[in-house]
Amino acid sequence: MTITARASDIEDEFAFLEDWEERYAHIIDLGKANEGLEEAEKTEESRVRGCASQVWMVITDSDDRISIRAESDAMIVSGLIALLIRLFSGATHAEVRSFDAKGFLDKIGVSGALSAQRSNGLASMLDRIQKSVA
């Protein structure tokens, strides 16, 4: 499945959520289902800087496709991570480079409802993903 197809599925899912409180609750539910990382993977190298909470992200590459696993100590950030994993894991490098993630997150009503600190953290996570395919 392409990023565009996954984004369309996620957009449909968020369209049923009437307000930010419902979106927030949904994102937290996504985070609760996130598998997280092994303790040994939570290193300074995997730590994402620029996030208000602790975030670790491991990105691997196989046959021009990325796989993302990540964890945070904050529930809302765990949900944002789960959303990014769902969107980008399995995508090709070209798809990741060409996809407008910020525009997509704005469109589904996520970006505009985050605090400045959470927005900076989300931008840092997106930057880490983009740099992995540069």
Backbone as a chain_set.jsonl record, in Angstrom:
{"seq": "MTITARASDIEDEFAFLEDWEERYAHIIDLGKANEGLEEAEKTEESRVRGCASQVWMVITDSDDRISIRAESDAMIVSGLIALLIRLFSGATHAEVRSFDAKGFLDKIGVSGALSAQRSNGLASMLDRIQKSVA", "coords": {"N": [[0.851, -1.175, 0.0], [0.558, 2.214, -0.803], [1.92, 5.374, 0.433], [0.108, 7.397, -0.123], [-2.32, 5.984, -0.347], [-2.51, 4.944, 2.255], [-2.656, 7.356, 3.638], [-5.097, 8.301, 2.717], [-6.845, 6.406, 3.842], [-6.429, 6.976, 6.575], [-7.286, 9.609, 6.632], [-10.02, 9.261, 6.049], [-10.764, 7.891, 8.358], [-10.313, 9.861, 10.335], [-12.174, 11.712, 9.528], [-14.583, 10.973, 10.587], [-14.446, 11.785, 13.162], [-15.6, 14.225, 15.203], [-14.649, 16.533, 16.594], [-11.794, 18.25, 18.109], [-11.335, 17.044, 20.607], [-12.289, 14.415, 20.278], [-10.529, 13.579, 18.278], [-8.122, 13.782, 19.651], [-8.505, 11.853, 21.687], [-8.657, 9.598, 20.045], [-6.092, 9.566, 18.935], [-4.585, 9.097, 21.238], [-5.535, 6.516, 21.814], [-4.455, 5.17, 19.61], [-1.787, 5.372, 20.296], [-1.681, 3.774, 22.587], [-1.76, 1.264, 21.508], [0.651, 1.035, 20.272], [3.635, -0.775, 19.821], [6.187, -0.175, 20.83], [9.672, -0.013, 21.958], [12.563, -2.1, 22.582], [14.353, -1.994, 25.664], [17.132, -1.78, 25.26], [17.244, -0.507, 22.837], [16.701, 2.101, 23.297], [18.539, 4.509, 23.061], [21.029, 7.164, 23.054], [21.543, 7.679, 20.423], [19.199, 6.872, 19.132], [17.392, 8.582, 20.218], [15.109, 11.241, 19.783], [15.709, 14.492, 19.254], [14.461, 17.695, 20.281], [11.942, 17.258, 21.078], [9.461, 17.675, 23.584], [8.846, 15.664, 25.335], [10.264, 12.419, 26.107], [11.474, 10.725, 23.334], [12.138, 8.003, 21.292], [13.384, 6.712, 18.288], [13.633, 4.228, 15.888], [14.775, 3.557, 12.779], [14.768, 1.46, 10.085], [16.061, 0.089, 7.032], [15.166, -1.616, 4.14], [15.467, -3.018, 1.04], [14.897, -0.533, -0.283], [12.766, 0.373, 1.186], [11.36, 1.771, 4.124], [11.262, 1.01, 7.625], [9.688, 1.753, 10.594], [10.031, 2.033, 14.049], [9.074, 3.129, 17.207], [8.977, 4.978, 20.334], [7.5, 6.74, 23.062], [7.431, 8.582, 26.176], [5.144, 9.931, 26.659], [1.641, 9.926, 26.335], [0.077, 11.216, 24.252], [2.068, 11.803, 22.414], [2.966, 9.236, 21.868], [0.767, 8.375, 20.438], [0.933, 10.073, 18.188], [3.299, 9.112, 17.155], [2.468, 6.486, 16.51], [0.707, 7.112, 14.464], [2.486, 8.189, 12.554], [4.083, 5.928, 12.09], [2.211, 4.197, 10.972], [1.646, 5.599, 8.649], [4.169, 5.892, 7.296], [5.797, 3.504, 7.515], [7.017, 0.888, 5.569], [6.994, 2.311, 3.275], [8.473, 3.51, 0.217], [11.667, 5.092, -0.382], [11.411, 7.204, -2.21], [8.655, 7.778, -2.043], [8.466, 8.712, 0.611], [10.098, 10.978, 0.492], [8.637, 12.591, -1.279], [6.121, 12.984, -0.166], [3.827, 15.175, 1.37], [3.854, 15.55, 4.449], [3.346, 17.415, 6.51], [1.308, 19.007, 5.396], [-0.646, 17.017, 5.137], [-1.102, 16.297, 7.861], [-2.076, 18.714, 8.764], [-4.411, 18.797, 7.267], [-5.963, 16.694, 8.336], [-6.481, 17.712, 10.757], [-4.69, 17.576, 12.898], [-2.181, 18.931, 13.328], [-2.785, 21.692, 13.833], [-3.978, 21.664, 16.315], [-2.151, 21.072, 18.221], [0.09, 21.86, 20.924], [2.727, 24.368, 20.957], [5.145, 23.154, 21.745], [4.584, 20.413, 21.323], [4.119, 20.494, 18.582], [6.68, 21.205, 17.671], [8.039, 18.895, 18.442], [6.742, 16.982, 16.846], [7.543, 17.927, 14.343], [10.278, 17.428, 14.58], [10.294, 14.633, 14.67], [9.281, 14.06, 12.099], [11.335, 15.197, 10.615], [13.44, 13.491, 11.265], [12.55, 11.149, 10.017], [12.508, 12.009, 7.316], [15.248, 12.571, 6.926], [16.265, 10.025, 7.056], [15.911, 8.964, 4.582], [17.258, 10.505, 2.862]], "CA": [[0.0, 0.0, 0.0], [1.362, 3.434, -0.9], [1.654, 6.403, 1.447], [-1.123, 8.101, -0.51], [-3.458, 5.126, 0.018], [-2.597, 4.931, 3.721], [-3.113, 8.689, 4.054], [-6.529, 8.35, 2.414], [-7.517, 5.61, 4.892], [-6.349, 7.728, 7.829], [-8.156, 10.779, 6.454], [-11.397, 8.778, 6.206], [-10.924, 7.566, 9.774], [-10.396, 11.109, 11.091], [-13.359, 12.454, 9.097], [-15.689, 10.592, 11.46], [-14.223, 12.391, 14.471], [-16.237, 15.529, 15.038], [-13.943, 17.683, 17.15], [-10.435, 17.96, 18.521], [-11.339, 16.116, 21.739], [-12.41, 13.056, 19.743], [-9.276, 13.277, 17.588], [-7.128, 13.61, 20.712], [-8.762, 10.543, 22.29], [-8.306, 8.586, 19.046], [-4.632, 9.525, 18.844], [-4.118, 8.412, 22.45], [-5.822, 5.087, 21.621], [-3.44, 4.653, 18.682], [-0.54, 5.256, 21.05], [-1.767, 2.638, 23.506], [-1.542, 0.046, 20.73], [2.009, 1.047, 19.734], [4.437, -1.811, 20.471], [7.337, 0.376, 21.53], [11.023, -0.493, 21.695], [13.284, -2.804, 23.636], [15.141, -1.046, 26.467], [18.454, -1.622, 24.647], [17.126, 0.365, 21.662], [16.51, 3.477, 23.767], [19.89, 5.045, 23.19], [21.18, 8.57, 22.64], [21.482, 7.7, 18.953], [17.806, 6.733, 18.681], [16.589, 9.645, 20.833], [14.74, 12.337, 18.884], [15.869, 15.781, 19.922], [13.468, 18.696, 19.901], [10.645, 16.854, 21.627], [9.303, 18.017, 24.999], [8.879, 14.384, 26.048], [11.292, 11.504, 25.624], [11.081, 9.985, 22.138], [13.183, 7.219, 20.652], [12.906, 6.241, 16.991], [14.549, 3.349, 15.169], [14.346, 3.44, 11.383], [15.592, 0.527, 9.323], [15.88, 0.188, 5.595], [15.325, -2.877, 3.452], [14.977, -2.973, -0.339], [14.391, 0.805, -0.575], [11.581, 0.648, 2.001], [11.726, 1.998, 5.517], [10.452, 0.459, 8.699], [9.849, 2.627, 11.749], [9.542, 1.641, 15.368], [9.376, 4.261, 18.08], [8.292, 4.998, 21.614], [7.578, 7.973, 23.854], [6.913, 8.474, 27.529], [3.908, 10.719, 26.722], [0.583, 9.227, 25.594], [-0.291, 11.881, 22.989], [3.203, 11.635, 21.498], [2.904, 7.834, 21.43], [-0.248, 8.331, 19.39], [1.489, 10.704, 16.988], [4.255, 8.124, 16.645], [1.695, 5.407, 15.875], [0.195, 7.663, 13.212], [3.612, 8.269, 11.619], [4.455, 4.552, 11.739], [1.168, 3.707, 10.056], [1.763, 6.336, 7.398], [5.444, 5.776, 6.593], [6.446, 2.194, 7.489], [6.765, 0.145, 4.337], [7.055, 3.227, 2.127], [9.756, 3.639, -0.475], [12.365, 6.357, -0.137], [10.823, 8.24, -3.073], [7.36, 8.161, -1.473], [8.696, 9.504, 1.817], [10.625, 12.288, 0.082], [7.668, 13.411, -2.019], [4.857, 13.137, 0.552], [3.692, 16.391, 2.185], [3.326, 15.102, 5.737], [2.806, 18.557, 7.248], [0.024, 19.32, 4.774], [-1.581, 15.953, 5.484], [-1.454, 16.421, 9.278], [-2.947, 19.898, 8.835], [-5.69, 18.443, 6.652], [-6.775, 15.849, 9.223], [-6.757, 18.459, 11.978], [-3.786, 17.237, 13.989], [-1.151, 19.948, 13.564], [-3.304, 22.937, 14.382], [-4.483, 21.5, 17.677], [-1.052, 20.739, 19.121], [0.821, 22.976, 21.534], [3.969, 24.691, 20.243], [6.136, 22.129, 22.07], [4.219, 19.168, 20.631], [4.341, 20.748, 17.152], [8.125, 21.106, 17.457], [8.385, 17.486, 18.549], [6.247, 16.319, 15.632], [8.444, 18.346, 13.26], [11.546, 16.71, 14.78], [10.09, 13.237, 14.251], [9.18, 14.064, 10.637], [12.675, 15.485, 10.11], [14.228, 12.252, 11.406], [12.103, 10.242, 8.956], [12.991, 12.544, 6.032], [16.711, 12.413, 6.847], [16.6, 8.606, 6.888], [15.801, 8.607, 3.162], [17.963, 11.535, 2.073]], "C": [[0.9, 1.243, 0.0], [1.046, 4.393, 0.254], [0.341, 7.107, 1.134], [-2.357, 7.294, -0.134], [-3.627, 5.066, 1.531], [-3.124, 6.263, 4.241], [-4.613, 8.829, 3.819], [-7.335, 7.577, 3.458], [-7.555, 6.373, 6.216], [-7.259, 8.946, 7.766], [-9.624, 10.385, 6.626], [-11.71, 8.492, 7.669], [-11.124, 8.845, 10.608], [-11.62, 11.932, 10.713], [-14.564, 12.149, 9.985], [-15.588, 11.228, 12.847], [-14.63, 13.856, 14.4], [-15.455, 16.723, 15.565], [-12.565, 17.256, 17.634], [-10.403, 16.975, 19.686], [-11.45, 14.671, 21.274], [-11.131, 12.643, 19.024], [-8.183, 12.967, 18.605], [-7.275, 12.226, 21.353], [-8.369, 9.416, 21.328], [-6.787, 8.441, 18.938], [-4.047, 8.822, 20.065], [-4.372, 6.913, 22.346], [-4.814, 4.449, 20.667], [-2.121, 4.42, 19.426], [-0.536, 4.077, 21.997], [-1.478, 1.322, 22.792], [-0.122, -0.046, 20.156], [2.89, 0.073, 20.522], [5.644, -1.286, 21.226], [8.641, -0.304, 21.167], [11.534, -1.333, 22.856], [14.106, -1.762, 24.391], [16.499, -0.76, 25.832], [18.426, -0.7, 23.426], [16.955, 1.832, 22.043], [17.866, 4.08, 24.109], [19.901, 6.528, 22.816], [21.07, 8.684, 21.122], [20.033, 7.629, 18.449], [16.897, 7.824, 19.252], [16.342, 10.768, 19.827], [14.828, 13.637, 19.67], [14.82, 16.768, 19.428], [12.071, 18.367, 20.393], [10.606, 17.202, 23.111], [9.359, 16.749, 25.856], [10.024, 13.542, 25.482], [10.743, 10.723, 24.434], [12.312, 9.28, 21.594], [12.599, 6.646, 19.368], [14.006, 5.431, 16.304], [13.978, 3.165, 13.766], [15.314, 2.502, 10.673], [15.172, 0.581, 7.861], [16.107, -1.184, 4.976], [14.695, -2.767, 2.071], [14.272, -1.649, -0.662], [13.083, 1.129, 0.154], [12.011, 0.83, 3.447], [10.749, 1.307, 6.457], [10.744, 1.309, 9.929], [9.266, 1.963, 12.985], [9.944, 2.767, 16.296], [8.548, 4.184, 19.349], [8.466, 6.363, 22.265], [7.046, 7.7, 25.254], [5.635, 9.286, 27.718], [2.85, 10.075, 25.824], [0.234, 9.901, 24.262], [0.827, 11.725, 21.966], [3.27, 10.191, 21.006], [1.875, 7.666, 20.315], [0.225, 8.954, 18.097], [2.502, 9.775, 16.334], [3.516, 7.012, 15.905], [1.141, 5.86, 14.529], [1.297, 7.73, 12.158], [4.067, 6.883, 11.174], [3.472, 4.003, 10.712], [1.306, 4.331, 8.672], [3.022, 5.956, 6.615], [6.06, 4.382, 6.549], [6.025, 1.412, 6.254], [6.835, 1.01, 3.094], [8.438, 3.212, 1.495], [10.377, 4.987, -0.132], [11.724, 7.484, -0.949], [9.474, 8.707, -2.535], [7.54, 9.075, -0.26], [9.163, 10.904, 1.444], [9.565, 13.173, -0.544], [6.371, 13.684, -1.257], [4.879, 14.381, 1.438], [3.036, 16.027, 3.515], [2.71, 16.256, 6.523], [1.438, 18.938, 6.705], [-1.041, 18.293, 5.13], [-2.038, 16.081, 6.932], [-2.309, 17.658, 9.532], [-4.352, 19.541, 8.359], [-6.571, 17.598, 7.578], [-6.988, 16.492, 10.598], [-5.862, 18.143, 13.152], [-2.855, 18.402, 14.318], [-1.668, 21.184, 14.276], [-3.752, 22.851, 15.824], [-3.382, 21.174, 18.684], [-0.438, 22.003, 19.723], [2.092, 23.219, 20.725], [5.035, 23.627, 20.5], [5.85, 20.816, 21.351], [4.431, 19.316, 19.125], [5.823, 20.649, 16.81], [8.58, 19.654, 17.507], [7.958, 16.701, 17.32], [7.152, 16.659, 14.449], [9.79, 17.622, 13.369], [11.431, 15.251, 14.355], [10.014, 13.137, 12.729], [10.546, 14.306, 10.005], [13.544, 14.239, 10.178], [13.852, 11.267, 10.293], [12.627, 10.706, 7.601], [14.489, 12.341, 5.86], [17.102, 10.962, 6.631], [16.565, 8.18, 5.42], [16.522, 9.594, 2.252], [19.12, 10.945, 1.305]], "O": [[1.89, 1.299, 0.73], [0.043, 4.242, 0.951], [-0.45, 7.38, 2.038], [-3.34, 7.858, 0.347], [-4.748, 5.129, 2.037], [-3.934, 6.302, 5.166], [-5.317, 9.416, 4.64], [-8.384, 8.04, 3.905], [-8.583, 6.41, 6.893], [-7.929, 9.274, 8.745], [-10.385, 11.1, 7.279], [-12.794, 8.815, 8.154], [-11.995, 8.898, 11.475], [-12.062, 12.77, 11.499], [-15.464, 12.978, 10.118], [-16.551, 11.203, 13.614], [-14.067, 14.629, 13.625], [-15.589, 17.824, 15.031], [-12.206, 16.079, 17.585], [-9.504, 16.135, 19.739], [-10.778, 13.794, 21.817], [-10.692, 11.499, 19.14], [-7.419, 12.015, 18.444], [-6.288, 11.515, 21.538], [-7.816, 8.4, 21.75], [-6.266, 7.329, 18.861], [-3.11, 8.034, 19.934], [-3.523, 6.115, 22.743], [-4.372, 3.321, 20.887], [-1.437, 3.418, 19.217], [0.501, 3.443, 22.194], [-1.003, 0.371, 23.412], [0.263, -1.083, 19.617], [2.891, 0.095, 21.753], [6.08, -1.918, 22.189], [8.716, -1.067, 20.204], [11.003, -1.278, 23.965], [14.511, -0.754, 23.811], [16.969, 0.377, 25.862], [19.462, -0.17, 23.023], [17.058, 2.71, 21.186], [18.274, 4.149, 25.268], [18.909, 7.067, 22.326], [20.56, 9.678, 20.604], [19.692, 8.26, 17.448], [15.756, 7.97, 18.813], [17.251, 11.189, 19.112], [14.095, 13.841, 20.638], [14.353, 16.679, 18.292], [11.126, 19.117, 20.149], [11.603, 17.042, 23.815], [9.867, 16.775, 26.977], [10.663, 13.92, 24.5], [9.668, 10.129, 24.519], [13.381, 9.874, 21.453], [11.47, 6.156, 19.352], [15.142, 5.882, 16.161], [12.858, 2.686, 13.589], [16.524, 2.728, 10.664], [14.088, 1.05, 7.513], [17.113, -1.839, 5.251], [13.51, -2.453, 1.953], [13.186, -1.643, -1.242], [12.375, 2.061, -0.228], [12.905, 0.14, 3.937], [9.589, 1.06, 6.127], [11.902, 1.554, 10.266], [8.166, 1.411, 12.964], [11.046, 3.303, 16.18], [7.568, 3.444, 19.439], [9.462, 7.05, 22.04], [6.318, 6.736, 25.49], [5.094, 9.33, 28.823], [3.137, 9.72, 24.681], [0.109, 9.218, 23.246], [0.561, 11.536, 20.779], [3.598, 9.95, 19.844], [2.088, 6.908, 19.369], [-0.048, 8.427, 17.018], [2.557, 9.665, 15.109], [3.899, 6.641, 14.796], [1.109, 5.089, 13.571], [1.074, 7.371, 11.002], [4.402, 6.687, 10.006], [3.871, 3.415, 9.706], [1.107, 3.667, 7.656], [2.954, 5.724, 5.408], [6.798, 4.092, 5.607], [4.84, 1.295, 5.94], [6.746, 0.5, 1.977], [9.439, 2.936, 2.157], [9.702, 5.899, 0.345], [11.52, 8.585, -0.437], [9.178, 9.901, -2.565], [6.851, 10.086, -0.126], [8.691, 11.895, 2.001], [9.591, 14.389, -0.358], [5.592, 14.543, -1.672], [5.842, 14.609, 2.17], [1.826, 16.175, 3.687], [1.658, 16.087, 7.139], [0.507, 19.167, 7.476], [-2.192, 18.642, 5.392], [-3.233, 15.985, 7.211], [-3.169, 17.652, 10.413], [-5.348, 19.931, 8.968], [-7.79, 17.769, 7.599], [-7.595, 15.894, 11.486], [-6.231, 18.412, 14.296], [-2.76, 18.809, 15.476], [-1.046, 21.664, 15.223], [-3.891, 23.878, 16.489], [-3.658, 21.017, 19.874], [-0.449, 23.07, 19.109], [2.488, 22.385, 19.911], [5.752, 23.237, 19.578], [6.765, 20.179, 20.829], [4.871, 18.376, 18.464], [6.189, 20.079, 15.782], [9.413, 19.233, 16.704], [8.705, 15.865, 16.811], [7.488, 15.787, 13.648], [10.373, 17.246, 12.352], [12.352, 14.697, 13.755], [10.609, 12.239, 12.134], [10.882, 13.701, 8.987], [14.303, 13.96, 9.25], [14.722, 10.63, 9.7], [13.133, 9.899, 6.821], [14.95, 11.982, 4.776], [18.167, 10.691, 6.076], [17.129, 7.147, 5.06], [16.41, 9.525, 1.028], [19.819, 11.665, 0.592]]}, "num_chains": 1, "name": "protein.A"}
